[in-house]
Amino acid sequence: MKTEKKSLLTKVAVGVLFVLAVVVGIILISNKNSEIEKLNEQYTNLDDMYKERDSLVNDMAKTFDEIEENLTFVQNKRNQLRIDNEEGARNEKEAIVDDIKLMNTMLEESSKKIDSLNKRLESSGIQINSFKTRIARLTKEVEQQNANIAKLEKSLEKRDNQIQEQITQITELDQKVEVLETDILQKEDSLEEASQILTQKENELNKAYFASGTFKELKENGVVTRDGGFLFIGRNEKLQDDLNESYFTELDKRNTDIFPIFSKKAEVVSEHPDSSYRYIYDENQIAYLKIEDPEEFWKITKYAVVQVK
């Protein structure tokens, strides 16, 4: 009896232990599955974080390249611009203004991209010091380029003001030149008029008259007369007081120094110094009268009369 009871107790104990072992096994299996799920979840989160990080790094690297390309373009374009104090063509000025607008637009886009990168980096919770340093450097460079563009715009404005001043000065000079030209034209007209008057007076002063012929011809044409003497002795021919100028040949004293005679004898009736002229002979006759000293010849009278015989 005792043996059966002991055997029963043993069986019960073994059964209890088996149940406990099963329960413990179930619990262990359950805990292990839970830990596996947690690990899987952590792995998934970590994988997502790495993917996000990789995406962020790629996007930021691409954006950095775009910003640096913009800054390089702006710097090169700014170096190409030359703004001096000379007046440039309108098309040149418009091109400079357009370039400045383009540079401002590119710098503004770069600033927006930098702000976007900064916000995205902060919201991601990812700490990438090299990116923060690069963002700070690009921000500073954009600010510097903005300052340079501002100086460029100020230089352009200064040049425009100087050009406007030059245009005003040129306009004033043009007006003065126009007044001077009008004054010069008036003076030229006056000088031309005075010159014409002077020429007329000189021509008038240099007018002279010549007549030749026998005494009879000269007397009949109102050029000479005789006075003095007795019985045809001591009478002298002289010019009449009221000369008939229509019988004379008008000439210019400045370019006349020869009077044709073509007679064996001749006598100068008008008053002229003997030293101021001479006769030129040809084949036993007087060919012409040659004036040797025009100033002396015409000093007393402007009428030259030669009586031929």
mmCIF file of C-alpha atoms in Angstrom:
data_model
loop_
_atom_site.group_PDB
_atom_site.id
_atom_site.type_symbol
_atom_site.label_atom_id
_atom_site.label_comp_id
_atom_site.label_asym_id
_atom_site.label_seq_id
_atom_site.Cartn_x
_atom_site.Cartn_y
_atom_site.Cartn_z
ATOM 1 C CA MET A 1 0.000 0.000 0.000
ATOM 2 C CA LYS A 2 2.760 2.390 0.919
ATOM 3 C CA THR A 3 4.509 1.446 -2.227
ATOM 4 C CA GLU A 4 1.554 2.328 -4.427
ATOM 5 C CA LYS A 5 1.096 5.617 -2.619
ATOM 6 C CA LYS A 6 4.733 6.520 -3.102
ATOM 7 C CA SER A 7 4.497 5.600 -6.780
ATOM 8 C CA LEU A 8 1.472 7.837 -7.199
ATOM 9 C CA LEU A 9 3.183 10.772 -5.561
ATOM 10 C CA THR A 10 6.111 10.279 -7.858
ATOM 11 C CA LYS A 11 3.906 10.347 -10.921
ATOM 12 C CA VAL A 12 2.145 13.479 -9.710
ATOM 13 C CA ALA A 13 5.473 15.188 -9.082
ATOM 14 C CA VAL A 14 6.708 14.269 -12.531
ATOM 15 C CA GLY A 15 3.483 15.576 -14.066
ATOM 16 C CA VAL A 16 3.742 18.855 -12.198
ATOM 17 C CA LEU A 17 7.344 19.255 -13.270
ATOM 18 C CA PHE A 18 6.382 18.540 -16.865
ATOM 19 C CA VAL A 19 3.619 21.138 -16.790
ATOM 20 C CA LEU A 20 6.011 23.638 -15.210
ATOM 21 C CA ALA A 21 8.579 22.890 -17.875
ATOM 22 C CA VAL A 22 5.983 23.387 -20.609
ATOM 23 C CA VAL A 23 4.797 26.667 -19.071
ATOM 24 C CA VAL A 24 8.374 27.912 -18.641
ATOM 25 C CA GLY A 25 9.126 26.917 -22.233
ATOM 26 C CA ILE A 26 6.076 28.759 -23.494
ATOM 27 C CA ILE A 27 7.033 31.850 -21.514
ATOM 28 C CA LEU A 28 10.585 31.726 -22.789
ATOM 29 C CA ILE A 29 9.429 31.269 -26.358
ATOM 30 C CA SER A 30 6.983 34.159 -25.980
ATOM 31 C CA ASN A 31 9.658 36.447 -24.516
ATOM 32 C CA LYS A 32 12.067 35.525 -27.277
ATOM 33 C CA ASN A 33 9.517 36.311 -29.991
ATOM 34 C CA SER A 34 8.812 39.666 -28.351
ATOM 35 C CA GLU A 35 12.492 40.484 -28.279
ATOM 36 C CA ILE A 36 12.819 39.450 -31.920
ATOM 37 C CA GLU A 37 9.936 41.716 -32.845
ATOM 38 C CA LYS A 38 11.545 44.575 -30.954
ATOM 39 C CA LEU A 39 14.848 43.936 -32.672
ATOM 40 C CA ASN A 40 13.114 43.807 -36.046
ATOM 41 C CA GLU A 41 11.347 47.073 -35.276
ATOM 42 C CA GLN A 42 14.615 48.669 -34.166
ATOM 43 C CA TYR A 43 16.318 47.402 -37.291
ATOM 44 C CA THR A 44 13.517 48.800 -39.445
ATOM 45 C CA ASN A 45 13.739 52.179 -37.695
ATOM 46 C CA LEU A 46 17.492 52.173 -38.003
ATOM 47 C CA ASP A 47 17.266 51.269 -41.684
ATOM 48 C CA ASP A 48 14.768 54.102 -42.259
ATOM 49 C CA MET A 49 17.071 56.464 -40.391
ATOM 50 C CA TYR A 50 20.034 55.455 -42.544
ATOM 51 C CA LYS A 51 17.962 55.821 -45.687
ATOM 52 C CA GLU A 52 16.807 59.250 -44.569
ATOM 53 C CA ARG A 53 20.369 60.168 -43.702
ATOM 54 C CA ASP A 54 21.610 58.963 -47.080
ATOM 55 C CA SER A 55 18.840 60.872 -48.859
ATOM 56 C CA LEU A 56 19.597 63.996 -46.840
ATOM 57 C CA VAL A 57 23.325 63.696 -47.523
ATOM 58 C CA ASN A 58 22.762 63.224 -51.257
ATOM 59 C CA ASP A 59 20.279 66.109 -51.485
ATOM 60 C CA MET A 60 22.545 68.385 -49.470
ATOM 61 C CA ALA A 61 25.585 67.480 -51.543
ATOM 62 C CA LYS A 62 23.639 68.212 -54.744
ATOM 63 C CA THR A 63 22.316 71.475 -53.332
ATOM 64 C CA PHE A 64 25.804 72.466 -52.169
ATOM 65 C CA ASP A 65 27.075 71.931 -55.694
ATOM 66 C CA GLU A 66 24.257 74.069 -57.129
ATOM 67 C CA ILE A 67 24.929 76.863 -54.638
ATOM 68 C CA GLU A 68 28.671 76.819 -55.299
ATOM 69 C CA GLU A 69 28.028 76.848 -59.057
ATOM 70 C CA ASN A 70 25.795 79.901 -58.602
ATOM 71 C CA LEU A 71 28.402 81.652 -56.474
ATOM 72 C CA THR A 72 31.149 80.858 -58.981
ATOM 73 C CA PHE A 73 28.998 82.170 -61.822
ATOM 74 C CA VAL A 74 28.207 85.363 -59.883
ATOM 75 C CA GLN A 75 31.857 85.934 -59.055
ATOM 76 C CA ASN A 76 32.999 85.396 -62.653
ATOM 77 C CA LYS A 77 30.222 87.580 -64.026
ATOM 78 C CA ARG A 78 31.044 90.335 -61.548
ATOM 79 C CA ASN A 79 34.713 90.205 -62.534
ATOM 80 C CA GLN A 80 33.726 90.588 -66.183
ATOM 81 C CA LEU A 81 31.782 93.786 -65.557
ATOM 82 C CA ARG A 82 33.682 97.046 -66.013
ATOM 83 C CA ILE A 83 32.011 100.195 -64.771
ATOM 84 C CA ASP A 84 34.056 103.361 -65.361
ATOM 85 C CA ASN A 85 33.333 107.084 -65.523
ATOM 86 C CA GLU A 86 33.064 107.257 -69.279
ATOM 87 C CA GLU A 87 29.744 107.474 -70.994
ATOM 88 C CA GLY A 88 28.771 104.036 -72.303
ATOM 89 C CA ALA A 89 26.264 103.032 -74.893
ATOM 90 C CA ARG A 90 22.681 102.466 -73.802
ATOM 91 C CA ASN A 91 22.814 98.777 -74.775
ATOM 92 C CA GLU A 92 25.955 98.324 -72.661
ATOM 93 C CA LYS A 93 24.261 99.841 -69.626
ATOM 94 C CA GLU A 94 21.165 97.699 -70.107
ATOM 95 C CA ALA A 95 23.391 94.610 -70.329
ATOM 96 C CA ILE A 96 25.100 95.520 -67.041
ATOM 97 C CA VAL A 97 21.746 96.095 -65.326
ATOM 98 C CA ASP A 98 20.459 92.761 -66.626
ATOM 99 C CA ASP A 99 23.598 90.998 -65.366
ATOM 100 C CA ILE A 100 23.195 92.548 -61.929
ATOM 101 C CA LYS A 101 19.540 91.458 -61.806
ATOM 102 C CA LEU A 102 20.558 87.932 -62.783
ATOM 103 C CA MET A 103 23.245 87.844 -60.075
ATOM 104 C CA ASN A 104 20.787 89.122 -57.461
ATOM 105 C CA THR A 105 18.291 86.437 -58.489
ATOM 106 C CA MET A 106 20.910 83.682 -58.244
ATOM 107 C CA LEU A 107 22.128 84.912 -54.853
ATOM 108 C CA GLU A 108 18.531 85.059 -53.591
ATOM 109 C CA GLU A 109 17.943 81.477 -54.769
ATOM 110 C CA SER A 110 21.167 80.390 -53.068
ATOM 111 C CA SER A 111 20.079 82.023 -49.803
ATOM 112 C CA LYS A 112 16.720 80.208 -49.933
ATOM 113 C CA LYS A 113 18.434 76.878 -50.604
ATOM 114 C CA ILE A 114 20.811 77.437 -47.667
ATOM 115 C CA ASP A 115 17.864 78.233 -45.349
ATOM 116 C CA SER A 116 16.058 75.132 -46.576
ATOM 117 C CA LEU A 117 19.144 72.958 -45.965
ATOM 118 C CA ASN A 118 19.608 74.373 -42.479
ATOM 119 C CA LYS A 119 15.990 73.731 -41.500
ATOM 120 C CA ARG A 120 16.034 70.247 -42.966
ATOM 121 C CA LEU A 121 19.257 69.395 -41.154
ATOM 122 C CA GLU A 122 17.831 70.627 -37.834
ATOM 123 C CA SER A 123 14.504 68.799 -38.232
ATOM 124 C CA SER A 124 16.235 65.535 -39.159
ATOM 125 C CA GLY A 125 17.970 65.336 -35.815
ATOM 126 C CA ILE A 126 21.088 64.153 -37.622
ATOM 127 C CA GLN A 127 24.271 65.805 -36.468
ATOM 128 C CA ILE A 128 26.666 66.338 -39.389
ATOM 129 C CA ASN A 129 29.214 68.927 -38.328
ATOM 130 C CA SER A 130 30.896 69.088 -41.736
ATOM 131 C CA PHE A 131 27.562 70.092 -43.297
ATOM 132 C CA LYS A 132 26.965 72.735 -40.649
ATOM 133 C CA THR A 133 30.431 74.158 -41.302
ATOM 134 C CA ARG A 134 29.824 74.147 -45.053
ATOM 135 C CA ILE A 135 26.447 75.829 -44.636
ATOM 136 C CA ALA A 136 28.036 78.534 -42.486
ATOM 137 C CA ARG A 137 30.783 79.086 -45.069
ATOM 138 C CA LEU A 138 28.302 79.313 -47.952
ATOM 139 C CA THR A 139 26.113 81.690 -45.952
ATOM 140 C CA LYS A 140 29.093 83.955 -45.375
ATOM 141 C CA GLU A 141 30.095 83.784 -49.032
ATOM 142 C CA VAL A 142 26.562 84.679 -50.165
ATOM 143 C CA GLU A 143 26.580 87.656 -47.804
ATOM 144 C CA GLN A 144 29.944 88.745 -49.233
ATOM 145 C CA GLN A 145 28.683 88.451 -52.806
ATOM 146 C CA ASN A 146 25.579 90.441 -51.866
ATOM 147 C CA ALA A 147 27.836 93.154 -50.475
ATOM 148 C CA ASN A 148 29.899 93.111 -53.679
ATOM 149 C CA ILE A 149 26.784 93.387 -55.833
ATOM 150 C CA ALA A 150 25.590 96.291 -53.691
ATOM 151 C CA LYS A 151 28.919 98.046 -54.330
ATOM 152 C CA LEU A 152 28.552 97.307 -58.035
ATOM 153 C CA GLU A 153 25.057 98.816 -58.080
ATOM 154 C CA LYS A 154 26.357 101.864 -56.211
ATOM 155 C CA SER A 155 29.190 102.244 -58.748
ATOM 156 C CA LEU A 156 26.687 101.985 -61.589
ATOM 157 C CA GLU A 157 24.477 104.609 -59.962
ATOM 158 C CA LYS A 158 27.512 106.866 -59.476
ATOM 159 C CA ARG A 159 28.496 106.441 -63.109
ATOM 160 C CA ASP A 160 24.927 107.235 -64.200
ATOM 161 C CA ASN A 161 25.019 110.434 -62.159
ATOM 162 C CA GLN A 162 28.372 111.385 -63.662
ATOM 163 C CA ILE A 163 27.092 110.624 -67.162
ATOM 164 C CA GLN A 164 24.028 112.772 -66.503
ATOM 165 C CA GLU A 165 26.266 115.597 -65.314
ATOM 166 C CA GLN A 166 28.379 115.209 -68.452
ATOM 167 C CA ILE A 167 25.255 115.235 -70.621
ATOM 168 C CA THR A 168 24.123 118.427 -68.876
ATOM 169 C CA GLN A 169 27.548 119.984 -69.391
ATOM 170 C CA ILE A 170 27.608 118.904 -73.030
ATOM 171 C CA THR A 171 24.122 120.367 -73.539
ATOM 172 C CA GLU A 172 25.235 123.653 -71.985
ATOM 173 C CA LEU A 173 28.380 123.627 -74.130
ATOM 174 C CA ASP A 174 26.307 122.908 -77.238
ATOM 175 C CA GLN A 175 24.106 125.881 -76.404
ATOM 176 C CA LYS A 176 27.170 128.089 -75.894
ATOM 177 C CA VAL A 177 28.689 126.797 -79.118
ATOM 178 C CA GLU A 178 25.430 127.517 -80.931
ATOM 179 C CA VAL A 179 25.443 131.078 -79.569
ATOM 180 C CA LEU A 180 29.103 131.461 -80.524
ATOM 181 C CA GLU A 181 28.460 130.069 -83.991
ATOM 182 C CA THR A 182 25.594 132.526 -84.453
ATOM 183 C CA ASP A 183 27.826 135.335 -83.215
ATOM 184 C CA ILE A 184 30.650 134.185 -85.495
ATOM 185 C CA LEU A 185 28.283 134.021 -88.475
ATOM 186 C CA GLN A 186 27.089 137.529 -87.720
ATOM 187 C CA LYS A 187 30.669 138.729 -87.391
ATOM 188 C CA GLU A 188 31.633 136.903 -90.562
ATOM 189 C CA ASP A 189 28.760 138.601 -92.349
ATOM 190 C CA SER A 190 29.905 141.926 -90.925
ATOM 191 C CA LEU A 191 33.507 141.193 -91.876
ATOM 192 C CA GLU A 192 32.461 140.107 -95.350
ATOM 193 C CA GLU A 193 30.411 143.251 -95.734
ATOM 194 C CA ALA A 194 33.309 145.342 -94.412
ATOM 195 C CA SER A 195 35.690 143.466 -96.713
ATOM 196 C CA GLN A 196 33.425 144.144 -99.678
ATOM 197 C CA ILE A 197 33.253 147.810 -98.740
ATOM 198 C CA LEU A 198 37.026 147.930 -98.291
ATOM 199 C CA THR A 199 37.531 146.182 -101.633
ATOM 200 C CA GLN A 200 35.170 148.622 -103.294
ATOM 201 C CA LYS A 201 37.038 151.544 -101.740
ATOM 202 C CA GLU A 202 40.407 150.094 -102.742
ATOM 203 C CA ASN A 203 39.142 149.517 -106.267
ATOM 204 C CA GLU A 204 37.807 153.032 -106.332
ATOM 205 C CA LEU A 205 41.098 154.459 -105.040
ATOM 206 C CA ASN A 206 43.020 152.480 -107.636
ATOM 207 C CA LYS A 207 40.904 153.584 -110.541
ATOM 208 C CA ALA A 208 42.792 155.570 -113.171
ATOM 209 C CA TYR A 209 42.004 156.804 -116.672
ATOM 210 C CA PHE A 210 44.012 156.945 -119.883
ATOM 211 C CA ALA A 211 43.435 158.787 -123.142
ATOM 212 C CA SER A 212 45.627 159.397 -126.166
ATOM 213 C CA GLY A 213 45.283 161.139 -129.522
ATOM 214 C CA THR A 214 46.167 164.201 -131.483
ATOM 215 C CA PHE A 215 45.530 167.608 -130.009
ATOM 216 C CA LYS A 216 42.533 167.995 -132.279
ATOM 217 C CA GLU A 217 41.059 164.677 -131.177
ATOM 218 C CA LEU A 218 41.655 165.366 -127.527
ATOM 219 C CA LYS A 219 40.269 168.895 -127.743
ATOM 220 C CA GLU A 220 37.179 167.861 -129.684
ATOM 221 C CA ASN A 221 36.459 165.165 -127.062
ATOM 222 C CA GLY A 222 36.729 167.557 -124.149
ATOM 223 C CA VAL A 223 40.043 166.373 -122.786
ATOM 224 C CA VAL A 224 42.654 169.142 -123.394
ATOM 225 C CA THR A 225 42.796 172.860 -124.115
ATOM 226 C CA ARG A 226 45.476 175.462 -124.758
ATOM 227 C CA ASP A 227 46.197 178.573 -122.814
ATOM 228 C CA GLY A 228 48.808 181.360 -122.582
ATOM 229 C CA GLY A 229 51.338 182.371 -125.198
ATOM 230 C CA PHE A 230 51.220 185.037 -127.909
ATOM 231 C CA LEU A 231 50.748 184.396 -131.604
ATOM 232 C CA PHE A 232 50.932 180.679 -131.010
ATOM 233 C CA ILE A 233 54.192 181.130 -129.088
ATOM 234 C CA GLY A 234 54.464 179.839 -125.511
ATOM 235 C CA ARG A 235 51.055 178.219 -125.488
ATOM 236 C CA ASN A 236 50.700 175.067 -123.461
ATOM 237 C CA GLU A 237 48.288 172.198 -123.649
ATOM 238 C CA LYS A 238 46.583 171.306 -120.423
ATOM 239 C CA LEU A 239 43.700 169.198 -119.223
ATOM 240 C CA GLN A 240 40.285 170.741 -119.219
ATOM 241 C CA ASP A 241 38.680 171.376 -115.852
ATOM 242 C CA ASP A 242 35.563 169.432 -116.747
ATOM 243 C CA LEU A 243 37.024 166.351 -118.324
ATOM 244 C CA ASN A 244 34.910 164.152 -120.512
ATOM 245 C CA GLU A 245 35.526 160.860 -118.671
ATOM 246 C CA SER A 246 33.613 158.865 -121.275
ATOM 247 C CA TYR A 247 36.511 159.364 -123.689
ATOM 248 C CA PHE A 248 38.962 157.814 -121.259
ATOM 249 C CA THR A 249 39.757 154.138 -120.828
ATOM 250 C CA GLU A 250 39.270 153.097 -117.218
ATOM 251 C CA LEU A 251 42.071 151.011 -115.705
ATOM 252 C CA ASP A 252 43.445 149.660 -112.430
ATOM 253 C CA LYS A 253 46.673 151.333 -111.306
ATOM 254 C CA ARG A 254 47.790 148.136 -109.569
ATOM 255 C CA ASN A 255 48.052 146.064 -112.732
ATOM 256 C CA THR A 256 48.628 148.622 -115.486
ATOM 257 C CA ASP A 257 52.111 149.926 -116.288
ATOM 258 C CA ILE A 258 52.104 150.213 -120.110
ATOM 259 C CA PHE A 259 50.245 152.640 -122.397
ATOM 260 C CA PRO A 260 50.425 151.919 -126.168
ATOM 261 C CA ILE A 261 51.542 154.953 -128.271
ATOM 262 C CA PHE A 262 52.758 153.860 -131.760
ATOM 263 C CA SER A 263 53.738 157.348 -132.867
ATOM 264 C CA LYS A 264 56.992 159.089 -133.778
ATOM 265 C CA LYS A 265 56.364 161.854 -131.284
ATOM 266 C CA ALA A 266 54.400 161.985 -128.069
ATOM 267 C CA GLU A 267 53.886 164.337 -125.207
ATOM 268 C CA VAL A 268 52.462 163.600 -121.788
ATOM 269 C CA VAL A 269 49.911 166.352 -121.206
ATOM 270 C CA SER A 270 48.859 165.284 -117.693
ATOM 271 C CA GLU A 271 51.136 166.014 -114.743
ATOM 272 C CA HIS A 272 53.497 163.173 -113.867
ATOM 273 C CA PRO A 273 57.095 163.281 -112.587
ATOM 274 C CA ASP A 274 59.455 162.696 -115.499
ATOM 275 C CA SER A 275 61.371 160.134 -113.461
ATOM 276 C CA SER A 276 58.284 157.976 -112.995
ATOM 277 C CA TYR A 277 57.993 156.895 -116.640
ATOM 278 C CA ARG A 278 59.876 156.468 -119.906
ATOM 279 C CA TYR A 279 59.200 155.862 -123.594
ATOM 280 C CA ILE A 280 59.948 152.530 -125.195
ATOM 281 C CA TYR A 281 60.959 152.825 -128.840
ATOM 282 C CA ASP A 282 60.601 150.349 -131.668
ATOM 283 C CA GLU A 283 61.808 151.051 -135.225
ATOM 284 C CA ASN A 284 62.082 154.833 -134.900
ATOM 285 C CA GLN A 285 58.750 155.290 -133.181
ATOM 286 C CA ILE A 286 57.449 155.255 -129.657
ATOM 287 C CA ALA A 287 55.852 151.862 -129.096
ATOM 288 C CA TYR A 288 54.497 152.532 -125.644
ATOM 289 C CA LEU A 289 54.907 154.451 -122.413
ATOM 290 C CA LYS A 290 56.323 152.409 -119.535
ATOM 291 C CA ILE A 291 55.511 153.382 -115.944
ATOM 292 C CA GLU A 292 58.633 152.900 -113.821
ATOM 293 C CA ASP A 293 57.311 154.099 -110.458
ATOM 294 C CA PRO A 294 53.522 153.695 -110.189
ATOM 295 C CA GLU A 295 53.263 155.447 -106.820
ATOM 296 C CA GLU A 296 55.086 158.535 -108.113
ATOM 297 C CA PHE A 297 53.358 158.426 -111.499
ATOM 298 C CA TRP A 298 49.849 158.589 -110.041
ATOM 299 C CA LYS A 299 50.633 160.823 -107.056
ATOM 300 C CA ILE A 300 49.378 164.076 -108.644
ATOM 301 C CA THR A 301 46.524 162.943 -110.862
ATOM 302 C CA LYS A 302 44.626 159.823 -111.782
ATOM 303 C CA TYR A 303 44.229 160.902 -115.394
ATOM 304 C CA ALA A 304 46.971 160.071 -117.888
ATOM 305 C CA VAL A 305 46.775 161.896 -121.237
ATOM 306 C CA VAL A 306 49.265 161.445 -124.067
ATOM 307 C CA GLN A 307 49.182 163.713 -127.109
ATOM 308 C CA VAL A 308 50.628 162.123 -130.224
ATOM 309 C CA LYS A 309 51.985 163.983 -133.216
#
